Short mmCIF file of N, CA and C in Angstrom, two decimals:
data_model
loop_
_atom_site.label_atom_id
_atom_site.label_comp_id
_atom_site.label_asym_id
_atom_site.label_seq_id
_atom_site.Cartn_x
_atom_site.Cartn_y
_atom_site.Cartn_z
N MET D 1 -3.06 -69.09 30.01
CA MET D 1 -2.57 -70.42 30.35
C MET D 1 -3.43 -71.46 29.66
N ASN D 2 -2.82 -72.48 29.13
CA ASN D 2 -3.52 -73.57 28.46
C ASN D 2 -3.66 -74.74 29.43
N PRO D 3 -4.88 -74.98 29.93
CA PRO D 3 -5.04 -76.12 30.84
C PRO D 3 -4.83 -77.42 30.07
N GLN D 4 -4.19 -78.36 30.73
CA GLN D 4 -3.91 -79.63 30.06
C GLN D 4 -4.40 -80.79 30.89
N ASN D 5 -4.85 -81.83 30.16
CA ASN D 5 -5.22 -83.09 30.77
C ASN D 5 -4.23 -84.14 30.28
N TYR D 6 -3.78 -84.97 31.18
CA TYR D 6 -2.87 -86.05 30.86
C TYR D 6 -3.57 -87.35 31.25
N ILE D 7 -3.84 -88.18 30.25
CA ILE D 7 -4.59 -89.41 30.47
C ILE D 7 -3.75 -90.55 29.92
N LYS D 8 -3.57 -91.58 30.75
CA LYS D 8 -2.78 -92.72 30.27
C LYS D 8 -3.30 -93.99 30.92
N ILE D 9 -3.48 -95.01 30.10
CA ILE D 9 -3.81 -96.36 30.57
C ILE D 9 -2.67 -97.24 30.10
N THR D 10 -2.02 -97.91 31.05
CA THR D 10 -0.76 -98.58 30.75
C THR D 10 -0.57 -99.82 31.61
N SER D 11 0.25 -100.74 31.13
CA SER D 11 0.62 -101.89 31.96
C SER D 11 1.90 -101.60 32.75
N ASP D 12 2.51 -100.45 32.52
CA ASP D 12 3.75 -100.08 33.22
C ASP D 12 3.45 -99.56 34.62
N PRO D 13 4.39 -99.76 35.57
CA PRO D 13 4.22 -99.16 36.90
C PRO D 13 4.07 -97.65 36.80
N LEU D 14 3.30 -97.09 37.75
CA LEU D 14 3.02 -95.66 37.77
C LEU D 14 4.01 -94.95 38.69
N ASP D 15 4.47 -93.78 38.26
CA ASP D 15 5.48 -93.00 38.98
C ASP D 15 4.84 -91.68 39.42
N LEU D 16 4.57 -91.57 40.72
CA LEU D 16 3.89 -90.39 41.26
C LEU D 16 4.64 -89.11 40.94
N MET D 17 5.95 -89.08 41.12
CA MET D 17 6.69 -87.84 40.89
C MET D 17 6.65 -87.42 39.42
N GLU D 18 6.72 -88.40 38.53
CA GLU D 18 6.63 -88.09 37.10
C GLU D 18 5.25 -87.49 36.77
N ILE D 19 4.22 -88.07 37.35
CA ILE D 19 2.85 -87.58 37.10
C ILE D 19 2.66 -86.19 37.71
N ASN D 20 3.19 -85.97 38.91
CA ASN D 20 3.09 -84.64 39.53
C ASN D 20 3.78 -83.57 38.69
N ARG D 21 4.91 -83.92 38.08
CA ARG D 21 5.61 -82.94 37.24
C ARG D 21 4.73 -82.49 36.07
N LEU D 22 3.87 -83.37 35.59
CA LEU D 22 2.98 -83.01 34.47
C LEU D 22 1.99 -81.91 34.85
N VAL D 23 1.50 -81.93 36.10
CA VAL D 23 0.46 -80.98 36.51
C VAL D 23 1.02 -79.77 37.26
N GLN D 24 2.31 -79.80 37.59
CA GLN D 24 2.91 -78.69 38.33
C GLN D 24 2.94 -77.44 37.47
N ARG D 25 2.53 -76.34 38.08
CA ARG D 25 2.57 -75.03 37.44
C ARG D 25 3.11 -74.03 38.46
N ASP D 26 3.81 -73.02 38.01
CA ASP D 26 4.29 -71.99 38.92
C ASP D 26 3.13 -71.23 39.55
N THR D 27 1.99 -71.23 38.90
CA THR D 27 0.81 -70.53 39.41
C THR D 27 -0.04 -71.42 40.32
N ALA D 28 0.35 -72.67 40.48
CA ALA D 28 -0.43 -73.61 41.32
C ALA D 28 0.10 -73.60 42.74
N GLY D 29 -0.79 -73.34 43.68
CA GLY D 29 -0.44 -73.41 45.09
C GLY D 29 -0.73 -74.77 45.69
N ALA D 30 -1.35 -75.66 44.92
CA ALA D 30 -1.71 -76.98 45.43
C ALA D 30 -1.63 -78.02 44.33
N ILE D 31 -1.11 -79.17 44.72
CA ILE D 31 -1.22 -80.39 43.91
C ILE D 31 -1.78 -81.44 44.85
N VAL D 32 -2.92 -82.01 44.45
CA VAL D 32 -3.57 -83.04 45.26
C VAL D 32 -3.51 -84.35 44.49
N ASN D 33 -3.18 -85.43 45.23
CA ASN D 33 -3.07 -86.75 44.61
C ASN D 33 -4.01 -87.74 45.25
N PHE D 34 -4.54 -88.64 44.44
CA PHE D 34 -5.16 -89.86 44.94
C PHE D 34 -4.34 -91.00 44.35
N ILE D 35 -3.94 -91.92 45.22
CA ILE D 35 -3.19 -93.09 44.77
C ILE D 35 -3.94 -94.32 45.27
N GLY D 36 -4.47 -95.09 44.34
CA GLY D 36 -5.13 -96.34 44.69
C GLY D 36 -4.14 -97.46 44.57
N THR D 37 -3.94 -98.22 45.65
CA THR D 37 -2.94 -99.28 45.66
C THR D 37 -3.60 -100.65 45.90
N THR D 38 -2.88 -101.69 45.55
CA THR D 38 -3.34 -103.06 45.80
C THR D 38 -3.06 -103.40 47.26
N ARG D 39 -4.13 -103.72 47.99
CA ARG D 39 -3.95 -104.12 49.39
C ARG D 39 -3.79 -105.63 49.46
N ASP D 40 -3.33 -106.13 50.63
CA ASP D 40 -2.99 -107.55 50.75
C ASP D 40 -4.13 -108.45 51.22
N SER D 41 -5.29 -107.88 51.49
CA SER D 41 -6.39 -108.72 51.95
C SER D 41 -7.72 -108.07 51.62
N PHE D 42 -8.75 -108.93 51.51
CA PHE D 42 -10.11 -108.45 51.30
C PHE D 42 -11.05 -109.48 51.89
N GLU D 43 -11.86 -109.04 52.84
CA GLU D 43 -12.85 -109.89 53.50
C GLU D 43 -12.25 -111.22 53.95
N GLY D 44 -11.09 -111.15 54.60
CA GLY D 44 -10.46 -112.33 55.18
C GLY D 44 -9.63 -113.17 54.21
N LYS D 45 -9.60 -112.82 52.95
CA LYS D 45 -8.80 -113.56 51.97
C LYS D 45 -7.50 -112.81 51.72
N ILE D 46 -6.43 -113.58 51.50
CA ILE D 46 -5.13 -112.97 51.18
C ILE D 46 -5.09 -112.68 49.68
N VAL D 47 -4.89 -111.40 49.35
CA VAL D 47 -4.82 -110.96 47.96
C VAL D 47 -3.36 -110.97 47.51
N GLU D 48 -3.12 -111.61 46.37
CA GLU D 48 -1.76 -111.62 45.81
C GLU D 48 -1.55 -110.51 44.79
N SER D 49 -2.62 -110.19 44.05
CA SER D 49 -2.51 -109.14 43.03
C SER D 49 -3.91 -108.78 42.55
N LEU D 50 -3.96 -107.69 41.83
CA LEU D 50 -5.16 -107.31 41.11
C LEU D 50 -4.83 -107.42 39.63
N GLU D 51 -5.85 -107.68 38.85
CA GLU D 51 -5.70 -107.70 37.40
C GLU D 51 -6.77 -106.81 36.81
N TYR D 52 -6.35 -105.87 35.98
CA TYR D 52 -7.28 -104.92 35.37
C TYR D 52 -7.37 -105.15 33.88
N GLU D 53 -8.58 -105.01 33.36
CA GLU D 53 -8.82 -105.00 31.94
C GLU D 53 -9.58 -103.73 31.62
N ALA D 54 -9.39 -103.23 30.42
CA ALA D 54 -10.05 -101.99 30.02
C ALA D 54 -10.37 -102.01 28.55
N TYR D 55 -11.45 -101.34 28.21
CA TYR D 55 -11.71 -101.00 26.81
C TYR D 55 -11.08 -99.62 26.64
N ILE D 56 -9.82 -99.61 26.23
CA ILE D 56 -8.98 -98.42 26.31
C ILE D 56 -9.53 -97.22 25.54
N PRO D 57 -9.94 -97.35 24.28
CA PRO D 57 -10.43 -96.14 23.59
C PRO D 57 -11.62 -95.49 24.30
N MET D 58 -12.55 -96.31 24.77
CA MET D 58 -13.70 -95.74 25.46
C MET D 58 -13.31 -95.22 26.85
N ALA D 59 -12.41 -95.94 27.53
CA ALA D 59 -11.97 -95.49 28.86
C ALA D 59 -11.32 -94.11 28.76
N GLU D 60 -10.47 -93.91 27.76
CA GLU D 60 -9.82 -92.61 27.60
C GLU D 60 -10.85 -91.51 27.31
N LYS D 61 -11.85 -91.80 26.49
CA LYS D 61 -12.89 -90.81 26.20
C LYS D 61 -13.69 -90.48 27.45
N GLU D 62 -14.01 -91.48 28.25
CA GLU D 62 -14.78 -91.25 29.49
C GLU D 62 -13.97 -90.45 30.49
N ILE D 63 -12.68 -90.74 30.60
CA ILE D 63 -11.82 -89.98 31.51
C ILE D 63 -11.74 -88.52 31.06
N LEU D 64 -11.64 -88.30 29.76
CA LEU D 64 -11.62 -86.92 29.25
C LEU D 64 -12.91 -86.19 29.62
N LYS D 65 -14.05 -86.86 29.53
CA LYS D 65 -15.32 -86.25 29.95
C LYS D 65 -15.28 -85.87 31.43
N LEU D 66 -14.68 -86.74 32.26
CA LEU D 66 -14.57 -86.45 33.69
C LEU D 66 -13.68 -85.23 33.92
N CYS D 67 -12.60 -85.13 33.16
CA CYS D 67 -11.71 -83.96 33.28
C CYS D 67 -12.45 -82.69 32.87
N ASP D 68 -13.21 -82.78 31.78
CA ASP D 68 -13.97 -81.61 31.32
C ASP D 68 -14.99 -81.18 32.38
N PHE D 69 -15.67 -82.15 32.99
CA PHE D 69 -16.63 -81.82 34.04
C PHE D 69 -15.92 -81.15 35.22
N ALA D 70 -14.79 -81.73 35.64
CA ALA D 70 -14.05 -81.16 36.78
C ALA D 70 -13.64 -79.72 36.49
N ARG D 71 -13.20 -79.47 35.28
CA ARG D 71 -12.82 -78.10 34.92
C ARG D 71 -14.01 -77.15 34.91
N SER D 72 -15.20 -77.67 34.60
CA SER D 72 -16.38 -76.81 34.61
C SER D 72 -16.85 -76.47 36.02
N GLU D 73 -16.46 -77.29 37.00
CA GLU D 73 -16.90 -77.10 38.38
C GLU D 73 -15.87 -76.37 39.25
N TRP D 74 -14.59 -76.59 38.97
CA TRP D 74 -13.53 -76.03 39.81
C TRP D 74 -12.49 -75.34 38.96
N ASP D 75 -11.75 -74.41 39.56
CA ASP D 75 -10.70 -73.67 38.87
C ASP D 75 -9.41 -74.47 38.93
N LEU D 76 -9.16 -75.27 37.89
CA LEU D 76 -8.05 -76.21 37.88
C LEU D 76 -7.01 -75.82 36.85
N GLN D 77 -5.80 -76.27 37.09
CA GLN D 77 -4.72 -76.03 36.14
C GLN D 77 -4.37 -77.32 35.42
N GLY D 78 -3.64 -78.22 36.04
CA GLY D 78 -3.31 -79.49 35.40
C GLY D 78 -4.12 -80.63 35.99
N ILE D 79 -4.48 -81.60 35.15
CA ILE D 79 -5.14 -82.82 35.61
C ILE D 79 -4.42 -84.00 34.96
N ALA D 80 -4.06 -85.00 35.76
CA ALA D 80 -3.49 -86.24 35.24
C ALA D 80 -4.27 -87.40 35.84
N VAL D 81 -4.71 -88.31 34.97
CA VAL D 81 -5.37 -89.53 35.40
C VAL D 81 -4.65 -90.68 34.71
N TYR D 82 -3.92 -91.46 35.50
CA TYR D 82 -3.17 -92.61 35.00
C TYR D 82 -3.73 -93.86 35.66
N HIS D 83 -3.97 -94.90 34.86
CA HIS D 83 -4.51 -96.16 35.40
C HIS D 83 -3.73 -97.32 34.80
N ARG D 84 -3.41 -98.28 35.66
CA ARG D 84 -2.73 -99.48 35.17
C ARG D 84 -3.74 -100.52 34.72
N ILE D 85 -3.29 -101.35 33.80
CA ILE D 85 -4.02 -102.54 33.41
C ILE D 85 -3.08 -103.73 33.57
N ASP D 86 -3.60 -104.92 33.42
CA ASP D 86 -2.86 -106.17 33.62
C ASP D 86 -2.61 -106.37 35.12
N LEU D 87 -1.59 -107.13 35.48
CA LEU D 87 -1.36 -107.48 36.89
C LEU D 87 -0.73 -106.32 37.66
N VAL D 88 -1.27 -106.06 38.85
CA VAL D 88 -0.73 -105.05 39.75
C VAL D 88 -0.50 -105.72 41.10
N PRO D 89 0.76 -105.97 41.48
CA PRO D 89 1.05 -106.65 42.74
C PRO D 89 0.68 -105.82 43.97
N VAL D 90 0.60 -106.49 45.10
CA VAL D 90 0.32 -105.84 46.38
C VAL D 90 1.33 -104.71 46.61
N GLY D 91 0.82 -103.57 47.06
CA GLY D 91 1.67 -102.43 47.39
C GLY D 91 1.91 -101.47 46.24
N GLU D 92 1.59 -101.88 45.02
CA GLU D 92 1.81 -101.01 43.87
C GLU D 92 0.54 -100.23 43.53
N ALA D 93 0.74 -99.10 42.87
CA ALA D 93 -0.38 -98.22 42.50
C ALA D 93 -1.11 -98.75 41.27
N SER D 94 -2.44 -98.76 41.37
CA SER D 94 -3.30 -99.11 40.24
C SER D 94 -3.76 -97.86 39.51
N VAL D 95 -3.97 -96.79 40.27
CA VAL D 95 -4.45 -95.54 39.69
C VAL D 95 -3.82 -94.37 40.44
N ILE D 96 -3.43 -93.35 39.70
CA ILE D 96 -2.97 -92.09 40.29
C ILE D 96 -3.71 -90.97 39.60
N ILE D 97 -4.31 -90.11 40.41
CA ILE D 97 -4.95 -88.90 39.91
C ILE D 97 -4.24 -87.73 40.58
N SER D 98 -3.76 -86.80 39.77
CA SER D 98 -3.08 -85.60 40.29
C SER D 98 -3.77 -84.38 39.69
N VAL D 99 -4.07 -83.43 40.56
CA VAL D 99 -4.79 -82.22 40.15
C VAL D 99 -4.08 -81.02 40.75
N SER D 100 -3.85 -80.00 39.93
CA SER D 100 -3.26 -78.77 40.46
C SER D 100 -4.24 -77.61 40.30
N SER D 101 -4.14 -76.70 41.26
CA SER D 101 -4.98 -75.49 41.24
C SER D 101 -4.27 -74.41 42.05
N ALA D 102 -4.76 -73.20 41.92
CA ALA D 102 -4.17 -72.09 42.67
C ALA D 102 -4.35 -72.29 44.17
N HIS D 103 -5.50 -72.84 44.56
CA HIS D 103 -5.83 -73.03 45.97
C HIS D 103 -6.26 -74.46 46.22
N ARG D 104 -6.03 -74.98 47.42
CA ARG D 104 -6.23 -76.39 47.71
C ARG D 104 -7.67 -76.87 47.60
N ALA D 105 -8.64 -76.06 47.94
CA ALA D 105 -10.03 -76.53 47.97
C ALA D 105 -10.47 -77.05 46.60
N ASP D 106 -10.15 -76.33 45.54
CA ASP D 106 -10.55 -76.76 44.20
C ASP D 106 -9.91 -78.10 43.85
N ALA D 107 -8.62 -78.24 44.12
CA ALA D 107 -7.92 -79.48 43.79
C ALA D 107 -8.43 -80.64 44.63
N LEU D 108 -8.71 -80.41 45.91
CA LEU D 108 -9.23 -81.47 46.78
C LEU D 108 -10.59 -81.97 46.30
N HIS D 109 -11.50 -81.05 46.03
CA HIS D 109 -12.84 -81.45 45.57
C HIS D 109 -12.78 -82.15 44.22
N ALA D 110 -11.98 -81.61 43.30
CA ALA D 110 -11.88 -82.20 41.97
C ALA D 110 -11.28 -83.60 42.01
N CYS D 111 -10.26 -83.79 42.81
CA CYS D 111 -9.60 -85.10 42.89
C CYS D 111 -10.58 -86.15 43.43
N ALA D 112 -11.32 -85.81 44.47
CA ALA D 112 -12.30 -86.74 45.03
C ALA D 112 -13.38 -87.07 43.99
N ASN D 113 -13.85 -86.06 43.29
CA ASN D 113 -14.86 -86.28 42.26
C ASN D 113 -14.33 -87.16 41.14
N LEU D 114 -13.11 -86.93 40.72
CA LEU D 114 -12.54 -87.69 39.61
C LEU D 114 -12.44 -89.18 39.95
N ILE D 115 -11.98 -89.54 41.14
CA ILE D 115 -11.86 -90.96 41.45
C ILE D 115 -13.24 -91.59 41.63
N ASP D 116 -14.17 -90.88 42.24
CA ASP D 116 -15.51 -91.44 42.41
C ASP D 116 -16.18 -91.67 41.06
N LYS D 117 -16.11 -90.70 40.17
CA LYS D 117 -16.76 -90.83 38.87
C LYS D 117 -16.02 -91.83 37.97
N LEU D 118 -14.69 -91.92 38.11
CA LEU D 118 -13.95 -92.93 37.36
C LEU D 118 -14.47 -94.32 37.71
N LYS D 119 -14.63 -94.59 39.00
CA LYS D 119 -15.13 -95.90 39.45
C LYS D 119 -16.54 -96.16 38.92
N GLU D 120 -17.34 -95.12 38.79
CA GLU D 120 -18.74 -95.28 38.36
C GLU D 120 -18.89 -95.45 36.86
N THR D 121 -18.06 -94.79 36.06
CA THR D 121 -18.38 -94.67 34.64
C THR D 121 -17.35 -95.20 33.66
N VAL D 122 -16.12 -95.37 34.07
CA VAL D 122 -15.06 -95.72 33.12
C VAL D 122 -14.96 -97.24 32.97
N PRO D 123 -14.93 -97.75 31.72
CA PRO D 123 -14.90 -99.19 31.49
C PRO D 123 -13.53 -99.81 31.77
N ILE D 124 -13.22 -99.91 33.07
CA ILE D 124 -12.03 -100.60 33.56
C ILE D 124 -12.53 -101.59 34.60
N TRP D 125 -12.13 -102.86 34.44
CA TRP D 125 -12.64 -103.92 35.31
C TRP D 125 -11.50 -104.53 36.11
N LYS D 126 -11.82 -104.93 37.35
CA LYS D 126 -10.81 -105.40 38.30
C LYS D 126 -11.12 -106.83 38.75
N LYS D 127 -10.07 -107.66 38.74
CA LYS D 127 -10.16 -109.02 39.27
C LYS D 127 -9.15 -109.16 40.40
N GLU D 128 -9.62 -109.66 41.55
CA GLU D 128 -8.70 -109.96 42.65
C GLU D 128 -8.23 -111.40 42.53
N ARG D 129 -6.92 -111.59 42.68
CA ARG D 129 -6.33 -112.93 42.67
C ARG D 129 -5.88 -113.24 44.10
N TYR D 130 -6.35 -114.39 44.62
CA TYR D 130 -6.11 -114.75 46.02
C TYR D 130 -5.03 -115.82 46.13
N SER D 131 -4.46 -115.93 47.33
CA SER D 131 -3.37 -116.87 47.59
C SER D 131 -3.83 -118.32 47.49
N ASP D 132 -5.14 -118.59 47.61
CA ASP D 132 -5.63 -119.97 47.51
C ASP D 132 -5.87 -120.40 46.07
N GLY D 133 -5.47 -119.55 45.11
CA GLY D 133 -5.62 -119.88 43.70
C GLY D 133 -6.93 -119.43 43.07
N THR D 134 -7.85 -118.92 43.88
CA THR D 134 -9.12 -118.45 43.34
C THR D 134 -8.98 -116.98 42.94
N CYS D 135 -9.99 -116.51 42.23
CA CYS D 135 -10.03 -115.10 41.86
C CYS D 135 -11.48 -114.66 41.78
N SER D 136 -11.69 -113.36 41.80
CA SER D 136 -13.04 -112.80 41.79
C SER D 136 -13.04 -111.46 41.07
N TRP D 137 -13.94 -111.33 40.07
CA TRP D 137 -14.14 -110.03 39.44
C TRP D 137 -14.87 -109.15 40.45
N LYS D 138 -14.42 -107.93 40.61
CA LYS D 138 -14.99 -107.02 41.60
C LYS D 138 -15.86 -105.97 40.92
N GLN D 139 -17.02 -105.76 41.51
CA GLN D 139 -17.90 -104.71 41.01
C GLN D 139 -17.44 -103.39 41.58
N ASN D 140 -17.46 -102.35 40.76
CA ASN D 140 -17.13 -101.02 41.27
C ASN D 140 -18.13 -100.62 42.32
N CYS D 141 -17.62 -100.00 43.37
CA CYS D 141 -18.54 -99.51 44.41
C CYS D 141 -18.32 -98.00 44.54
N PRO D 142 -19.16 -97.23 43.85
CA PRO D 142 -19.01 -95.76 43.88
C PRO D 142 -19.02 -95.23 45.32
N GLY D 143 -18.07 -94.36 45.59
CA GLY D 143 -18.04 -93.72 46.89
C GLY D 143 -17.52 -94.58 48.02
N CYS D 144 -16.97 -95.78 47.71
CA CYS D 144 -16.44 -96.63 48.79
C CYS D 144 -15.42 -95.84 49.60
N THR D 145 -15.46 -96.03 50.88
CA THR D 145 -14.49 -95.33 51.74
C THR D 145 -13.64 -96.31 52.48
#
């Protein structure tokens, strides 16, 4: 079997089912997803949208390194890491990570690691836009729960 990584940085809306189809294998007993969405508030402020910027060539290389690390730690089949850039309205997905493996434990651990390390190392920056017309660039917070 040829393990594959699917990496995409796009301004288009993300489609969970389309991404899951990329990592689905007949030999996979588990597909685990992380979906990061735009919430409507932060620290008492009403959030209207998020805006993402990325240094795309470097971001793609860093994500590939994360996929390679995940494969070295866990027995994985398919990995997909899709991230939006530009404006992402409330309720829409900013990032989807899908991981398939024969058994759930590997996919669960890998998916958690991928989102944590993406936040720590990948050059993608987030700005929150608030209903009062202000905005704020947000610092990544590794391991935020």
